[in-house]
PDB file of C-alpha atoms in Angstrom:
ATOM      1  CA  MET C 100     133.599  76.518 -32.634  1.00  0.00           C
ATOM      2  CA  ASP C 101     132.555  72.869 -32.223  1.00  0.00           C
ATOM      3  CA  ARG C 102     134.980  70.062 -31.588  1.00  0.00           C
ATOM      4  CA  VAL C 103     136.832  69.124 -34.733  1.00  0.00           C
ATOM      5  CA  ASP C 104     136.959  65.737 -36.399  1.00  0.00           C
ATOM      6  CA  GLU C 105     140.074  64.119 -34.911  1.00  0.00           C
ATOM      7  CA  ARG C 106     141.066  62.396 -38.131  1.00  0.00           C
ATOM      8  CA  ARG C 107     143.860  64.984 -38.372  1.00  0.00           C
ATOM      9  CA  ILE C 108     145.397  67.074 -35.615  1.00  0.00           C
ATOM     10  CA  PHE C 109     147.733  69.832 -36.727  1.00  0.00           C
ATOM     11  CA  THR C 110     150.553  71.233 -34.616  1.00  0.00           C
ATOM     12  CA  VAL C 111     150.838  74.854 -33.571  1.00  0.00           C
ATOM     13  CA  THR C 112     154.074  74.915 -35.561  1.00  0.00           C
ATOM     14  CA  ASP C 113     152.010  73.947 -38.621  1.00  0.00           C
ATOM     15  CA  LEU C 114     149.775  76.936 -37.938  1.00  0.00           C
ATOM     16  CA  LYS C 115     152.787  79.237 -37.641  1.00  0.00           C
ATOM     17  CA  GLN C 116     154.277  77.873 -40.855  1.00  0.00           C
ATOM     18  CA  TYR C 117     150.959  78.141 -42.695  1.00  0.00           C
ATOM     19  CA  THR C 118     150.724  81.830 -41.825  1.00  0.00           C
ATOM     20  CA  TYR C 119     154.280  82.360 -43.050  1.00  0.00           C
ATOM     21  CA  CYS C 120     153.904  80.187 -46.164  1.00  0.00           C
ATOM     22  CA  PRO C 121     151.039  77.675 -46.703  1.00  0.00           C
ATOM     23  CA  ARG C 122     153.249  75.556 -48.941  1.00  0.00           C
ATOM     24  CA  ILE C 123     155.276  74.348 -45.964  1.00  0.00           C
ATOM     25  CA  VAL C 124     152.176  72.657 -44.539  1.00  0.00           C
ATOM     26  CA  TYR C 125     151.322  71.285 -47.991  1.00  0.00           C
ATOM     27  CA  TYR C 126     154.748  69.661 -48.318  1.00  0.00           C
ATOM     28  CA  THR C 127     154.640  68.361 -44.743  1.00  0.00           C
ATOM     29  CA  TYR C 128     151.312  66.548 -45.110  1.00  0.00           C
ATOM     30  CA  CYS C 129     150.910  65.890 -48.824  1.00  0.00           C
ATOM     31  CA  LEU C 130     154.556  65.015 -49.572  1.00  0.00           C
ATOM     32  CA  PRO C 131     155.812  63.954 -46.127  1.00  0.00           C
ATOM     33  CA  LEU C 132     158.874  62.010 -47.281  1.00  0.00           C
ATOM     34  CA  ILE C 133     160.731  64.994 -48.704  1.00  0.00           C
ATOM     35  CA  ARG C 134     161.063  67.191 -45.627  1.00  0.00           C
ATOM     36  CA  PRO C 135     164.742  68.078 -45.065  1.00  0.00           C
ATOM     37  CA  THR C 136     166.367  68.932 -41.747  1.00  0.00           C
ATOM     38  CA  THR C 137     168.483  72.079 -41.752  1.00  0.00           C
ATOM     39  CA  TYR C 138     171.301  73.395 -39.590  1.00  0.00           C
ATOM     40  CA  LYS C 139     169.001  76.252 -38.603  1.00  0.00           C
ATOM     41  CA  MET C 140     166.478  73.780 -37.146  1.00  0.00           C
ATOM     42  CA  ASP C 141     169.113  71.941 -35.111  1.00  0.00           C
ATOM     43  CA  ALA C 142     170.631  75.202 -33.865  1.00  0.00           C
ATOM     44  CA  GLY C 143     167.196  76.389 -32.784  1.00  0.00           C
ATOM     45  CA  VAL C 144     166.627  73.268 -30.687  1.00  0.00           C
ATOM     46  CA  ARG C 145     169.966  73.694 -28.903  1.00  0.00           C
ATOM     47  CA  ALA C 146     169.320  77.393 -28.268  1.00  0.00           C
ATOM     48  CA  HIS C 147     165.920  76.637 -26.728  1.00  0.00           C
ATOM     49  CA  GLU C 148     167.436  74.064 -24.379  1.00  0.00           C
ATOM     50  CA  LYS C 149     170.007  76.573 -23.127  1.00  0.00           C
ATOM     51  CA  ALA C 150     167.349  79.280 -22.780  1.00  0.00           C
ATOM     52  CA  GLY C 151     165.237  77.133 -20.478  1.00  0.00           C
ATOM     53  CA  LYS C 152     168.164  76.554 -18.124  1.00  0.00           C
ATOM     54  CA  ARG C 153     168.951  80.280 -17.988  1.00  0.00           C
ATOM     55  CA  GLU C 154     165.287  81.151 -17.453  1.00  0.00           C
ATOM     56  CA  GLU C 155     165.180  79.089 -14.278  1.00  0.00           C
ATOM     57  CA  ARG C 156     167.793  81.401 -12.737  1.00  0.00           C
ATOM     58  CA  ARG C 157     166.173  84.684 -13.778  1.00  0.00           C
ATOM     59  CA  THR C 158     163.528  86.760 -12.070  1.00  0.00           C
ATOM     60  CA  LEU C 159     160.245  87.522 -13.846  1.00  0.00           C
ATOM     61  CA  SER C 160     161.051  91.221 -14.198  1.00  0.00           C
ATOM     62  CA  ALA C 161     161.494  90.843 -17.979  1.00  0.00           C
ATOM     63  CA  TYR C 162     157.764  90.091 -18.114  1.00  0.00           C
ATOM     64  CA  GLY C 163     156.745  92.907 -15.781  1.00  0.00           C
ATOM     65  CA  LEU C 164     155.965  90.493 -12.949  1.00  0.00           C
ATOM     66  CA  GLU C 165     157.237  90.310  -9.403  1.00  0.00           C
ATOM     67  CA  GLU C 166     156.235  86.716  -8.833  1.00  0.00           C
ATOM     68  CA  GLY C 167     154.660  83.740 -10.542  1.00  0.00           C
ATOM     69  CA  GLN C 168     155.157  80.059 -11.193  1.00  0.00           C
ATOM     70  CA  ARG C 169     156.985  78.962 -14.331  1.00  0.00           C
ATOM     71  CA  HIS C 170     156.156  75.768 -16.222  1.00  0.00           C
ATOM     72  CA  PHE C 171     158.611  74.725 -18.946  1.00  0.00           C
ATOM     73  CA  ASP C 172     158.007  72.782 -22.175  1.00  0.00           C
ATOM     74  CA  VAL C 173     154.269  72.441 -21.638  1.00  0.00           C
ATOM     75  CA  TRP C 174     152.439  70.069 -23.998  1.00  0.00           C
ATOM     76  CA  LEU C 175     148.933  71.180 -24.919  1.00  0.00           C
ATOM     77  CA  LYS C 176     146.171  69.621 -26.981  1.00  0.00           C
ATOM     78  CA  SER C 177     142.890  71.251 -27.961  1.00  0.00           C
ATOM     79  CA  SER C 178     139.966  69.108 -29.069  1.00  0.00           C
ATOM     80  CA  ILE C 179     138.138  72.293 -30.066  1.00  0.00           C
ATOM     81  CA  LEU C 180     140.846  73.792 -32.268  1.00  0.00           C
ATOM     82  CA  GLY C 181     142.274  70.474 -33.402  1.00  0.00           C
ATOM     83  CA  LEU C 182     145.785  71.567 -32.485  1.00  0.00           C
ATOM     84  CA  THR C 183     148.588  70.171 -30.385  1.00  0.00           C
ATOM     85  CA  GLY C 184     151.929  71.680 -29.463  1.00  0.00           C
ATOM     86  CA  LYS C 185     154.577  72.425 -26.871  1.00  0.00           C
ATOM     87  CA  VAL C 186     154.877  75.972 -25.559  1.00  0.00           C
ATOM     88  CA  ASP C 187     158.333  76.942 -24.287  1.00  0.00           C
ATOM     89  CA  MET C 188     157.065  78.334 -20.997  1.00  0.00           C
ATOM     90  CA  VAL C 189     153.832  79.170 -19.213  1.00  0.00           C
ATOM     91  CA  ILE C 190     153.831  81.721 -16.405  1.00  0.00           C
ATOM     92  CA  GLU C 191     151.046  81.251 -13.869  1.00  0.00           C
ATOM     93  CA  ALA C 192     150.503  84.473 -11.941  1.00  0.00           C
ATOM     94  CA  GLY C 193     147.949  85.538  -9.364  1.00  0.00           C
ATOM     95  CA  GLU C 194     145.236  83.536  -7.644  1.00  0.00           C
ATOM     96  CA  GLY C 195     141.476  83.134  -7.713  1.00  0.00           C
ATOM     97  CA  ASP C 196     139.674  85.494 -10.080  1.00  0.00           C
ATOM     98  CA  GLY C 197     142.973  87.277 -10.744  1.00  0.00           C
ATOM     99  CA  ARG C 198     144.770  84.133 -11.922  1.00  0.00           C
ATOM    100  CA  GLU C 199     146.494  84.717 -15.241  1.00  0.00           C
ATOM    101  CA  LEU C 200     148.207  82.306 -17.632  1.00  0.00           C
ATOM    102  CA  ILE C 201     150.896  83.734 -19.901  1.00  0.00           C
ATOM    103  CA  PRO C 202     152.438  81.723 -22.765  1.00  0.00           C
ATOM    104  CA  VAL C 203     156.063  82.565 -23.591  1.00  0.00           C
ATOM    105  CA  GLU C 204     157.979  81.591 -26.730  1.00  0.00           C
ATOM    106  CA  TYR C 205     161.759  81.894 -27.167  1.00  0.00           C
ATOM    107  CA  LYS C 206     162.993  83.100 -30.543  1.00  0.00           C
ATOM    108  CA  GLN C 207     166.505  83.044 -31.995  1.00  0.00           C
ATOM    109  CA  SER C 208     165.965  86.315 -33.859  1.00  0.00           C
ATOM    110  CA  ARG C 209     166.324  90.087 -33.659  1.00  0.00           C
ATOM    111  CA  ARG C 210     163.489  90.743 -36.095  1.00  0.00           C
ATOM    112  CA  ARG C 211     160.176  92.285 -35.176  1.00  0.00           C
ATOM    113  CA  ILE C 212     157.421  89.871 -34.216  1.00  0.00           C
ATOM    114  CA  GLY C 213     155.695  88.668 -37.368  1.00  0.00           C
ATOM    115  CA  THR C 214     152.046  87.739 -37.772  1.00  0.00           C
ATOM    116  CA  HIS C 215     152.969  84.044 -37.840  1.00  0.00           C
ATOM    117  CA  ILE C 216     154.472  84.323 -34.352  1.00  0.00           C
ATOM    118  CA  ARG C 217     151.417  86.233 -33.099  1.00  0.00           C
ATOM    119  CA  HIS C 218     149.172  83.461 -34.399  1.00  0.00           C
ATOM    120  CA  GLN C 219     151.384  80.891 -32.678  1.00  0.00           C
ATOM    121  CA  LEU C 220     151.136  82.642 -29.309  1.00  0.00           C
ATOM    122  CA  THR C 221     147.407  83.219 -29.739  1.00  0.00           C
ATOM    123  CA  ALA C 222     146.846  79.518 -30.418  1.00  0.00           C
ATOM    124  CA  TYR C 223     148.771  78.581 -27.287  1.00  0.00           C
ATOM    125  CA  GLY C 224     146.728  81.087 -25.305  1.00  0.00           C
ATOM    126  CA  MET C 225     143.460  79.625 -26.589  1.00  0.00           C
ATOM    127  CA  MET C 226     144.640  76.104 -25.783  1.00  0.00           C
ATOM    128  CA  LEU C 227     145.680  77.113 -22.271  1.00  0.00           C
ATOM    129  CA  GLN C 228     142.316  78.713 -21.641  1.00  0.00           C
ATOM    130  CA  GLU C 229     140.546  75.558 -22.819  1.00  0.00           C
ATOM    131  CA  THR C 230     142.655  73.037 -20.903  1.00  0.00           C
ATOM    132  CA  TRP C 231     143.914  74.896 -17.834  1.00  0.00           C
ATOM    133  CA  GLY C 232     141.146  77.405 -17.280  1.00  0.00           C
ATOM    134  CA  GLY C 233     142.026  80.873 -16.069  1.00  0.00           C
ATOM    135  CA  ARG C 234     142.441  84.109 -17.961  1.00  0.00           C
ATOM    136  CA  VAL C 235     144.753  84.383 -20.959  1.00  0.00           C
ATOM    137  CA  ARG C 236     144.950  87.845 -22.480  1.00  0.00           C
ATOM    138  CA  ARG C 237     148.632  88.236 -23.401  1.00  0.00           C
ATOM    139  CA  GLY C 238     151.792  86.349 -24.192  1.00  0.00           C
ATOM    140  CA  PHE C 239     155.474  87.155 -24.621  1.00  0.00           C
ATOM    141  CA  VAL C 240     158.157  86.542 -27.194  1.00  0.00           C
ATOM    142  CA  TYR C 241     161.597  86.397 -25.592  1.00  0.00           C
ATOM    143  CA  SER C 242     164.423  87.201 -28.014  1.00  0.00           C
ATOM    144  CA  LEU C 243     167.439  85.073 -27.134  1.00  0.00           C
ATOM    145  CA  LEU C 244     169.693  87.429 -29.091  1.00  0.00           C
ATOM    146  CA  LYS C 245     168.393  90.696 -27.637  1.00  0.00           C
ATOM    147  CA  ARG C 246     167.682  89.135 -24.228  1.00  0.00           C
ATOM    148  CA  ARG C 247     164.436  91.015 -24.079  1.00  0.00           C
ATOM    149  CA  ALA C 248     160.772  90.048 -23.807  1.00  0.00           C
ATOM    150  CA  GLU C 249     158.090  91.708 -25.923  1.00  0.00           C
ATOM    151  CA  GLU C 250     154.420  91.515 -25.007  1.00  0.00           C
ATOM    152  CA  VAL C 251     151.824  90.323 -27.519  1.00  0.00           C
ATOM    153  CA  ARG C 252     148.130  90.979 -26.911  1.00  0.00           C
ATOM    154  CA  LEU C 253     145.962  87.959 -27.696  1.00  0.00           C
ATOM    155  CA  THR C 254     142.946  89.706 -29.173  1.00  0.00           C
ATOM    156  CA  GLU C 255     139.551  88.365 -30.243  1.00  0.00           C
ATOM    157  CA  ARG C 256     140.458  89.204 -33.815  1.00  0.00           C
ATOM    158  CA  MET C 257     143.622  87.098 -33.630  1.00  0.00           C
ATOM    159  CA  GLN C 258     141.663  84.222 -32.124  1.00  0.00           C
ATOM    160  CA  GLU C 259     139.173  84.331 -34.982  1.00  0.00           C
ATOM    161  CA  GLN C 260     142.046  84.322 -37.459  1.00  0.00           C
ATOM    162  CA  VAL C 261     143.496  81.218 -35.791  1.00  0.00           C
ATOM    163  CA  ARG C 262     140.175  79.379 -36.171  1.00  0.00           C
ATOM    164  CA  ASP C 263     139.926  80.387 -39.831  1.00  0.00           C
ATOM    165  CA  LEU C 264     143.507  79.308 -40.545  1.00  0.00           C
ATOM    166  CA  VAL C 265     142.965  75.851 -39.062  1.00  0.00           C
ATOM    167  CA  THR C 266     139.906  75.436 -41.296  1.00  0.00           C
ATOM    168  CA  GLU C 267     141.960  76.539 -44.313  1.00  0.00           C
ATOM    169  CA  MET C 268     144.713  74.038 -43.493  1.00  0.00           C
ATOM    170  CA  HIS C 269     142.226  71.176 -43.400  1.00  0.00           C
ATOM    171  CA  GLY C 270     140.809  72.254 -46.745  1.00  0.00           C
ATOM    172  CA  MET C 271     144.207  72.525 -48.423  1.00  0.00           C
ATOM    173  CA  VAL C 272     145.442  69.138 -47.204  1.00  0.00           C
ATOM    174  CA  GLU C 273     142.184  67.345 -47.983  1.00  0.00           C
ATOM    175  CA  ARG C 274     142.153  68.743 -51.541  1.00  0.00           C
ATOM    176  CA  GLU C 275     145.936  68.296 -51.883  1.00  0.00           C
ATOM    177  CA  ARG C 276     146.079  71.627 -53.651  1.00  0.00           C
ATOM    178  CA  MET C 277     149.265  73.683 -53.294  1.00  0.00           C
ATOM    179  CA  SER C 278     148.843  77.367 -52.464  1.00  0.00           C
ATOM    180  CA  PRO C 279     150.518  80.260 -54.311  1.00  0.00           C
ATOM    181  CA  PRO C 280     153.990  81.311 -53.075  1.00  0.00           C
ATOM    182  CA  PRO C 281     154.434  84.133 -50.526  1.00  0.00           C
ATOM    183  CA  ARG C 282     154.193  87.698 -51.792  1.00  0.00           C
ATOM    184  CA  SER C 283     157.754  88.455 -50.781  1.00  0.00           C
ATOM    185  CA  PRO C 284     160.535  86.278 -52.266  1.00  0.00           C
ATOM    186  CA  ARG C 285     162.666  87.176 -49.234  1.00  0.00           C
ATOM    187  CA  GLN C 286     160.688  84.601 -47.270  1.00  0.00           C
ATOM    188  CA  CYS C 287     161.971  81.901 -49.622  1.00  0.00           C
ATOM    189  CA  VAL C 288     165.707  82.595 -49.377  1.00  0.00           C
ATOM    190  CA  ASN C 289     166.440  80.326 -46.393  1.00  0.00           C
ATOM    191  CA  CYS C 290     163.469  77.986 -46.777  1.00  0.00           C
ATOM    192  CA  GLU C 291     164.264  74.274 -46.594  1.00  0.00           C
ATOM    193  CA  PHE C 292     161.698  73.646 -49.356  1.00  0.00           C
ATOM    194  CA  ARG C 293     163.002  76.247 -51.790  1.00  0.00           C
ATOM    195  CA  ARG C 294     164.307  73.698 -54.287  1.00  0.00           C
ATOM    196  CA  PHE C 295     160.849  72.114 -54.551  1.00  0.00           C
ATOM    197  CA  CYS C 296     159.164  75.374 -55.607  1.00  0.00           C
ATOM    198  CA  ASN C 297     160.007  75.959 -59.262  1.00  0.00           C
ATOM    199  CA  ASP C 298     158.032  79.191 -59.500  1.00  0.00           C
ATOM    200  CA  VAL C 299     160.098  81.277 -57.032  1.00  0.00           C
ATOM    201  CA  LEU C 300     163.702  82.556 -57.032  1.00  0.00           C
TER     202      LEU C 300
END
């Protein structure tokens, strides 16, 4: 994939939201003045701040590692993907040819890991590989409610999907054409944009 035109750089959160519901990205970029802020968003920010402080005191056993260096709130930017974002934590383990970079995201949820979260982790892994070098083959989602980490394999297939999704986002925003709603109306129940979609719920 060649370097993208930098006229628009999406965030990794945009990518995650697009996988969950493309309309969120449409509203964000095509109707930017209407985006509301919800209690859920604010609560998530506070929970992430507390999680980082606790993480500093923990061992790496939750990730199946005996040792490694932790980097918190790491900003990444990829000129190839055309994405920017802040990953909650990066674990740097091993040295030389065995050096491994592992992106970790904290989630305030007990639910199983959805495809949108897998795409988010995969994007961070691709960005780490581009900007930091080293091997990136897996990531983790740490549930703040279950206090447990779950491994996510960052496969070639997922990487290809990330590239395709970024291309789709550019196309949607440039055409200013809103996508159909999600297949499941359950995804719309707590959405901050629900009142703007007149064809669901």
